[in-house]
Amino acid sequence: MTNPVNEKPIIFSADMVRAILAGKKTQTRRPGTWKLRSCEEGLNLKFSGLQLGHYCTDQPESGWVLRSRGRGGCWNDRTYPYKSKYGRPGDRLWVRETWGEFDPDHWHEPGMPRDALISDAVRVDGVWHPVRNGVYYAADTPPGSDGDRCRLDYGYKYRSPIHMFRWASRINLLIKDIRLERLQEISEEDAAAEGFAPVVVRERHVLHDPGPSGGNAPAQVIQREKQSCVAAFRAKWKQLYAKRPEFVSRADVFVEAVTFDVES
């Protein structure tokens, strides 16, 4: 007997929706918060002795816990099990994004229902975006575009993703993998899978040359440039969570890393 496919909503910004539809984004990271056991109040989550594991060995559905060795060398769970907010592999996420409803006389196809999915109604940066017949989306009309100017001329306003109805969503994602990890562990490959192009970052290196006689020569400061997708990801993360400093400035932030495919 197969497990039923569960559905949950997930919010994406307009630029991330464009990355998904262009096939550039296959991962997303969202903050996770631990609930400490009552005897572990004040636990330092940056403690290097903490290890991440499943509450029940080899059973991912049991959730994750942080554990460390106690007296006698036995492993003790320091947190209650953390279970994903988004489901498990095989489940579906339906995308909420900034949107609005057209008046019937502005529907893409007047003879079709408002929730009919039209696969080639809007073209953005060379990519065809699917749309619901009676819906417009911020991801399809970047600021300054012809579509955005037309929207303003007709007085249409955007609505928050939080208020998007299920019928208005145009993108379904199938979860391939979910893992819990520290935010700072993201790799260049992961950041690229998050949909971020590399940006140029400058690194400052201080070189100390002992000199031919072993004495201390003046230090040399070298500026180097490199391409980094991680730097682009971190800049976006700080922007998204600017009002939640506990998810930005701390080194012990854990995230759910969700890998997905777009459901056709």
mmCIF file of C-alpha atoms in Angstrom:
data_model
loop_
_atom_site.group_PDB
_atom_site.id
_atom_site.type_symbol
_atom_site.label_atom_id
_atom_site.label_comp_id
_atom_site.label_asym_id
_atom_site.label_seq_id
_atom_site.Cartn_x
_atom_site.Cartn_y
_atom_site.Cartn_z
ATOM 1 C CA MET A 1 0.000 0.000 0.000
ATOM 2 C CA THR A 2 1.480 3.334 -1.066
ATOM 3 C CA ASN A 3 1.403 6.390 1.142
ATOM 4 C CA PRO A 4 -0.957 9.166 0.003
ATOM 5 C CA VAL A 5 0.599 12.285 -1.489
ATOM 6 C CA ASN A 6 0.198 15.183 0.916
ATOM 7 C CA GLU A 7 0.009 18.795 -0.242
ATOM 8 C CA LYS A 8 1.258 21.902 1.511
ATOM 9 C CA PRO A 9 1.678 25.514 0.362
ATOM 10 C CA ILE A 10 5.057 27.221 0.132
ATOM 11 C CA ILE A 11 5.775 30.891 -0.620
ATOM 12 C CA PHE A 12 8.346 32.068 -3.173
ATOM 13 C CA SER A 13 9.328 35.599 -4.188
ATOM 14 C CA ALA A 14 8.858 36.697 -7.809
ATOM 15 C CA ASP A 15 12.537 36.300 -8.737
ATOM 16 C CA MET A 16 12.622 32.799 -7.290
ATOM 17 C CA VAL A 17 9.449 31.860 -9.225
ATOM 18 C CA ARG A 18 11.168 32.975 -12.418
ATOM 19 C CA ALA A 19 14.185 30.827 -11.500
ATOM 20 C CA ILE A 20 11.932 27.800 -10.928
ATOM 21 C CA LEU A 21 10.142 28.240 -14.256
ATOM 22 C CA ALA A 22 13.480 28.699 -16.037
ATOM 23 C CA GLY A 23 14.716 25.409 -14.579
ATOM 24 C CA LYS A 24 17.456 27.114 -12.558
ATOM 25 C CA LYS A 25 16.075 26.479 -9.058
ATOM 26 C CA THR A 26 15.690 22.969 -7.636
ATOM 27 C CA GLN A 27 16.369 23.646 -3.936
ATOM 28 C CA THR A 28 15.036 25.912 -1.223
ATOM 29 C CA ARG A 29 16.085 26.495 2.374
ATOM 30 C CA ARG A 30 13.769 27.506 5.197
ATOM 31 C CA PRO A 31 14.613 28.128 8.886
ATOM 32 C CA GLY A 32 14.027 25.404 11.429
ATOM 33 C CA THR A 33 13.623 25.960 15.172
ATOM 34 C CA TRP A 34 14.530 23.438 17.847
ATOM 35 C CA LYS A 35 12.484 22.778 20.962
ATOM 36 C CA LEU A 36 14.910 22.014 23.768
ATOM 37 C CA ARG A 37 14.118 19.442 26.415
ATOM 38 C CA SER A 38 13.286 21.050 29.748
ATOM 39 C CA CYS A 39 16.560 19.892 31.272
ATOM 40 C CA GLU A 40 18.542 21.437 28.404
ATOM 41 C CA GLU A 41 17.549 25.095 28.781
ATOM 42 C CA GLY A 42 20.476 27.278 27.783
ATOM 43 C CA LEU A 43 21.981 24.625 25.514
ATOM 44 C CA ASN A 44 24.632 26.131 23.231
ATOM 45 C CA LEU A 45 23.646 25.012 19.728
ATOM 46 C CA LYS A 46 27.110 25.994 18.484
ATOM 47 C CA PHE A 47 28.674 23.341 20.742
ATOM 48 C CA SER A 48 30.909 21.215 18.493
ATOM 49 C CA GLY A 49 29.986 18.035 20.358
ATOM 50 C CA LEU A 50 26.383 18.157 19.150
ATOM 51 C CA GLN A 51 25.543 15.730 16.383
ATOM 52 C CA LEU A 52 22.491 15.665 14.146
ATOM 53 C CA GLY A 53 20.643 12.404 13.741
ATOM 54 C CA HIS A 54 17.244 10.811 13.413
ATOM 55 C CA TYR A 55 15.226 10.249 16.563
ATOM 56 C CA CYS A 56 14.908 6.586 15.566
ATOM 57 C CA THR A 57 17.944 5.271 13.715
ATOM 58 C CA ASP A 58 17.389 4.887 9.956
ATOM 59 C CA GLN A 59 13.808 6.147 10.256
ATOM 60 C CA PRO A 60 13.676 9.667 8.762
ATOM 61 C CA GLU A 61 9.955 9.975 9.463
ATOM 62 C CA SER A 62 10.735 9.940 13.196
ATOM 63 C CA GLY A 63 12.303 13.415 12.895
ATOM 64 C CA TRP A 64 15.711 14.864 13.679
ATOM 65 C CA VAL A 65 17.306 15.456 17.070
ATOM 66 C CA LEU A 66 20.504 17.012 18.352
ATOM 67 C CA ARG A 67 22.432 14.711 20.672
ATOM 68 C CA SER A 68 25.744 14.619 22.473
ATOM 69 C CA ARG A 69 27.586 12.261 24.775
ATOM 70 C CA GLY A 70 26.831 12.471 28.462
ATOM 71 C CA ARG A 71 28.450 10.892 31.464
ATOM 72 C CA GLY A 72 29.652 7.404 30.727
ATOM 73 C CA GLY A 73 29.869 8.112 27.022
ATOM 74 C CA CYS A 74 26.181 7.443 26.310
ATOM 75 C CA TRP A 75 24.417 9.502 23.654
ATOM 76 C CA ASN A 76 21.675 11.751 25.021
ATOM 77 C CA ASP A 77 19.048 13.575 22.991
ATOM 78 C CA ARG A 78 19.191 17.295 23.805
ATOM 79 C CA THR A 79 16.118 18.309 21.788
ATOM 80 C CA TYR A 80 12.671 17.036 21.013
ATOM 81 C CA PRO A 81 12.303 15.481 17.541
ATOM 82 C CA TYR A 82 12.044 18.058 14.771
ATOM 83 C CA LYS A 83 9.770 17.051 11.891
ATOM 84 C CA SER A 84 9.731 18.795 8.559
ATOM 85 C CA LYS A 85 7.095 21.476 8.028
ATOM 86 C CA TYR A 86 6.940 20.582 4.355
ATOM 87 C CA GLY A 87 6.428 16.828 4.342
ATOM 88 C CA ARG A 88 8.600 14.040 3.022
ATOM 89 C CA PRO A 89 9.938 12.833 -0.334
ATOM 90 C CA GLY A 90 7.049 12.198 -2.709
ATOM 91 C CA ASP A 91 4.812 14.895 -1.220
ATOM 92 C CA ARG A 92 3.674 17.933 -3.195
ATOM 93 C CA LEU A 93 4.229 21.634 -2.528
ATOM 94 C CA TRP A 94 2.003 24.141 -4.292
ATOM 95 C CA VAL A 95 3.573 27.538 -4.831
ATOM 96 C CA ARG A 96 2.112 30.731 -3.441
ATOM 97 C CA GLU A 97 3.371 33.901 -5.100
ATOM 98 C CA THR A 98 2.426 37.565 -5.498
ATOM 99 C CA TRP A 99 -0.667 37.643 -7.700
ATOM 100 C CA GLY A 100 -4.010 39.221 -8.565
ATOM 101 C CA GLU A 101 -7.322 38.422 -10.278
ATOM 102 C CA PHE A 102 -8.336 39.851 -13.647
ATOM 103 C CA ASP A 103 -11.812 41.122 -14.373
ATOM 104 C CA PRO A 104 -13.533 38.594 -16.691
ATOM 105 C CA ASP A 105 -13.117 40.859 -19.719
ATOM 106 C CA HIS A 106 -9.321 40.677 -19.304
ATOM 107 C CA TRP A 107 -8.991 36.901 -19.004
ATOM 108 C CA HIS A 108 -6.370 35.330 -21.254
ATOM 109 C CA GLU A 109 -8.978 33.063 -22.905
ATOM 110 C CA PRO A 110 -12.521 34.405 -22.422
ATOM 111 C CA GLY A 111 -14.193 31.104 -23.262
ATOM 112 C CA MET A 112 -12.326 29.095 -20.638
ATOM 113 C CA PRO A 113 -12.785 28.846 -16.826
ATOM 114 C CA ARG A 114 -10.778 31.269 -14.675
ATOM 115 C CA ASP A 115 -8.675 28.434 -13.213
ATOM 116 C CA ALA A 116 -7.808 26.867 -16.594
ATOM 117 C CA LEU A 117 -4.048 26.424 -16.921
ATOM 118 C CA ILE A 118 -2.627 27.983 -20.082
ATOM 119 C CA SER A 119 0.920 26.864 -20.744
ATOM 120 C CA ASP A 120 2.149 29.507 -23.201
ATOM 121 C CA ALA A 121 0.351 32.753 -22.378
ATOM 122 C CA VAL A 122 3.316 34.797 -21.092
ATOM 123 C CA ARG A 123 6.957 34.851 -22.205
ATOM 124 C CA VAL A 124 9.588 36.209 -19.801
ATOM 125 C CA ASP A 125 13.285 36.324 -20.702
ATOM 126 C CA GLY A 126 12.733 33.713 -23.387
ATOM 127 C CA VAL A 127 10.844 31.318 -21.074
ATOM 128 C CA TRP A 128 7.151 30.529 -21.435
ATOM 129 C CA HIS A 129 5.299 30.830 -18.131
ATOM 130 C CA PRO A 130 2.079 28.929 -17.479
ATOM 131 C CA VAL A 131 -0.783 30.997 -16.058
ATOM 132 C CA ARG A 132 -4.258 30.507 -14.694
ATOM 133 C CA ASN A 133 -6.753 32.047 -17.081
ATOM 134 C CA GLY A 134 -8.063 34.723 -14.733
ATOM 135 C CA VAL A 135 -4.877 35.434 -12.778
ATOM 136 C CA TYR A 136 -1.837 37.674 -13.213
ATOM 137 C CA TYR A 137 1.467 37.156 -11.404
ATOM 138 C CA ALA A 138 4.247 39.527 -10.335
ATOM 139 C CA ALA A 139 6.879 37.089 -11.617
ATOM 140 C CA ASP A 140 5.539 37.593 -15.165
ATOM 141 C CA THR A 141 5.632 41.391 -15.083
ATOM 142 C CA PRO A 142 8.899 42.695 -13.592
ATOM 143 C CA PRO A 143 8.900 46.396 -12.672
ATOM 144 C CA GLY A 144 9.212 48.546 -15.792
ATOM 145 C CA SER A 145 8.049 45.827 -18.189
ATOM 146 C CA ASP A 146 5.232 46.355 -20.683
ATOM 147 C CA GLY A 147 3.050 43.985 -18.683
ATOM 148 C CA ASP A 148 3.628 45.936 -15.496
ATOM 149 C CA ARG A 149 2.787 49.242 -17.179
ATOM 150 C CA CYS A 150 -0.397 47.711 -18.598
ATOM 151 C CA ARG A 151 -1.337 46.450 -15.115
ATOM 152 C CA LEU A 152 -0.913 49.923 -13.677
ATOM 153 C CA ASP A 153 -2.896 51.527 -16.523
ATOM 154 C CA TYR A 154 -5.864 49.303 -15.735
ATOM 155 C CA GLY A 155 -5.540 49.823 -11.976
ATOM 156 C CA TYR A 156 -4.801 46.223 -11.061
ATOM 157 C CA LYS A 157 -3.051 45.715 -7.721
ATOM 158 C CA TYR A 158 -1.035 42.800 -6.449
ATOM 159 C CA ARG A 159 -2.164 40.616 -3.570
ATOM 160 C CA SER A 160 0.051 38.999 -0.964
ATOM 161 C CA PRO A 161 1.129 35.372 -1.562
ATOM 162 C CA ILE A 162 -0.369 34.522 1.835
ATOM 163 C CA HIS A 163 -3.826 35.127 0.368
ATOM 164 C CA MET A 164 -3.379 33.020 -2.781
ATOM 165 C CA PHE A 165 -6.064 30.370 -3.220
ATOM 166 C CA ARG A 166 -5.169 26.829 -4.201
ATOM 167 C CA TRP A 167 -6.986 27.161 -7.541
ATOM 168 C CA ALA A 168 -4.887 30.220 -8.463
ATOM 169 C CA SER A 169 -1.548 28.446 -7.990
ATOM 170 C CA ARG A 170 0.162 27.454 -11.235
ATOM 171 C CA ILE A 171 3.245 25.584 -9.978
ATOM 172 C CA ASN A 172 3.383 22.234 -8.199
ATOM 173 C CA LEU A 173 6.664 20.902 -6.806
ATOM 174 C CA LEU A 174 7.380 17.263 -5.973
ATOM 175 C CA ILE A 175 9.752 16.807 -3.035
ATOM 176 C CA LYS A 176 12.765 14.637 -3.855
ATOM 177 C CA ASP A 177 14.717 15.055 -0.633
ATOM 178 C CA ILE A 178 14.621 16.923 2.671
ATOM 179 C CA ARG A 179 17.577 17.251 4.987
ATOM 180 C CA LEU A 180 18.329 19.353 8.038
ATOM 181 C CA GLU A 181 21.636 21.193 8.203
ATOM 182 C CA ARG A 182 23.309 24.340 9.455
ATOM 183 C CA LEU A 183 22.776 27.364 7.231
ATOM 184 C CA GLN A 184 26.528 27.966 6.969
ATOM 185 C CA GLU A 185 27.068 24.487 5.472
ATOM 186 C CA ILE A 186 25.650 25.461 2.073
ATOM 187 C CA SER A 187 28.033 24.655 -0.776
ATOM 188 C CA GLU A 188 28.588 26.400 -4.100
ATOM 189 C CA GLU A 189 26.673 23.598 -5.842
ATOM 190 C CA ASP A 190 23.754 24.001 -3.421
ATOM 191 C CA ALA A 191 23.692 27.777 -3.876
ATOM 192 C CA ALA A 192 23.596 27.334 -7.650
ATOM 193 C CA ALA A 193 20.725 24.849 -7.226
ATOM 194 C CA GLU A 194 18.985 27.554 -5.177
ATOM 195 C CA GLY A 195 18.868 29.559 -8.404
ATOM 196 C CA PHE A 196 21.670 32.039 -7.746
ATOM 197 C CA ALA A 197 24.198 33.118 -10.336
ATOM 198 C CA PRO A 198 27.731 33.767 -9.077
ATOM 199 C CA VAL A 199 28.715 37.265 -8.035
ATOM 200 C CA VAL A 200 32.189 38.707 -7.702
ATOM 201 C CA VAL A 201 33.466 38.904 -4.143
ATOM 202 C CA ARG A 202 36.754 40.358 -2.990
ATOM 203 C CA GLU A 203 38.840 38.565 -0.396
ATOM 204 C CA ARG A 204 41.604 40.157 1.644
ATOM 205 C CA HIS A 205 44.608 37.969 2.415
ATOM 206 C CA VAL A 206 47.424 38.968 4.760
ATOM 207 C CA LEU A 207 50.720 37.221 4.040
ATOM 208 C CA HIS A 208 53.496 37.118 6.599
ATOM 209 C CA ASP A 209 56.974 36.501 5.144
ATOM 210 C CA PRO A 210 59.599 35.545 7.740
ATOM 211 C CA GLY A 211 62.330 36.864 5.440
ATOM 212 C CA PRO A 212 65.640 35.220 4.521
ATOM 213 C CA SER A 213 67.123 35.585 8.006
ATOM 214 C CA GLY A 214 64.026 34.354 9.802
ATOM 215 C CA GLY A 215 63.031 37.813 10.985
ATOM 216 C CA ASN A 216 59.599 39.311 10.585
ATOM 217 C CA ALA A 217 59.257 41.132 7.270
ATOM 218 C CA PRO A 218 56.386 43.588 6.721
ATOM 219 C CA ALA A 219 53.093 41.821 6.058
ATOM 220 C CA GLN A 220 51.729 41.895 2.526
ATOM 221 C CA VAL A 221 48.034 42.478 1.902
ATOM 222 C CA ILE A 222 46.669 40.894 -1.267
ATOM 223 C CA GLN A 223 43.193 41.486 -2.700
ATOM 224 C CA ARG A 224 41.736 38.597 -4.660
ATOM 225 C CA GLU A 225 38.489 38.253 -6.559
ATOM 226 C CA LYS A 226 36.426 35.132 -7.018
ATOM 227 C CA GLN A 227 33.002 34.091 -8.276
ATOM 228 C CA SER A 228 30.595 32.915 -5.564
ATOM 229 C CA CYS A 229 27.007 31.655 -5.709
ATOM 230 C CA VAL A 230 27.058 31.326 -1.913
ATOM 231 C CA ALA A 231 27.652 35.082 -1.536
ATOM 232 C CA ALA A 232 24.585 35.787 -3.700
ATOM 233 C CA PHE A 233 22.508 33.351 -1.640
ATOM 234 C CA ARG A 234 23.601 34.911 1.663
ATOM 235 C CA ALA A 235 22.775 38.419 0.453
ATOM 236 C CA LYS A 236 19.252 37.288 -0.494
ATOM 237 C CA TRP A 237 18.845 35.445 2.814
ATOM 238 C CA LYS A 238 19.741 38.591 4.780
ATOM 239 C CA GLN A 239 17.220 40.550 2.726
ATOM 240 C CA LEU A 240 14.417 38.033 3.267
ATOM 241 C CA TYR A 241 14.986 37.710 7.017
ATOM 242 C CA ALA A 242 16.044 41.276 7.799
ATOM 243 C CA LYS A 243 13.310 41.469 10.445
ATOM 244 C CA ARG A 244 14.271 38.108 11.968
ATOM 245 C CA PRO A 245 17.860 38.612 13.158
ATOM 246 C CA GLU A 246 17.828 35.247 14.919
ATOM 247 C CA PHE A 247 17.874 33.665 11.441
ATOM 248 C CA VAL A 248 20.669 35.887 10.095
ATOM 249 C CA SER A 249 23.312 36.860 12.611
ATOM 250 C CA ARG A 250 23.680 33.620 14.577
ATOM 251 C CA ALA A 251 26.030 30.795 13.649
ATOM 252 C CA ASP A 252 23.696 28.094 14.968
ATOM 253 C CA VAL A 253 20.848 28.561 12.477
ATOM 254 C CA PHE A 254 19.473 25.278 11.177
ATOM 255 C CA VAL A 255 17.525 25.065 7.937
ATOM 256 C CA GLU A 256 15.441 22.562 6.047
ATOM 257 C CA ALA A 257 17.059 22.028 2.656
ATOM 258 C CA VAL A 258 14.322 20.864 0.290
ATOM 259 C CA THR A 259 15.184 19.456 -3.138
ATOM 260 C CA PHE A 260 12.325 19.308 -5.636
ATOM 261 C CA ASP A 261 11.219 18.768 -9.219
ATOM 262 C CA VAL A 262 8.593 20.844 -11.006
ATOM 263 C CA GLU A 263 5.530 18.690 -11.611
ATOM 264 C CA SER A 264 4.518 18.809 -15.254
#
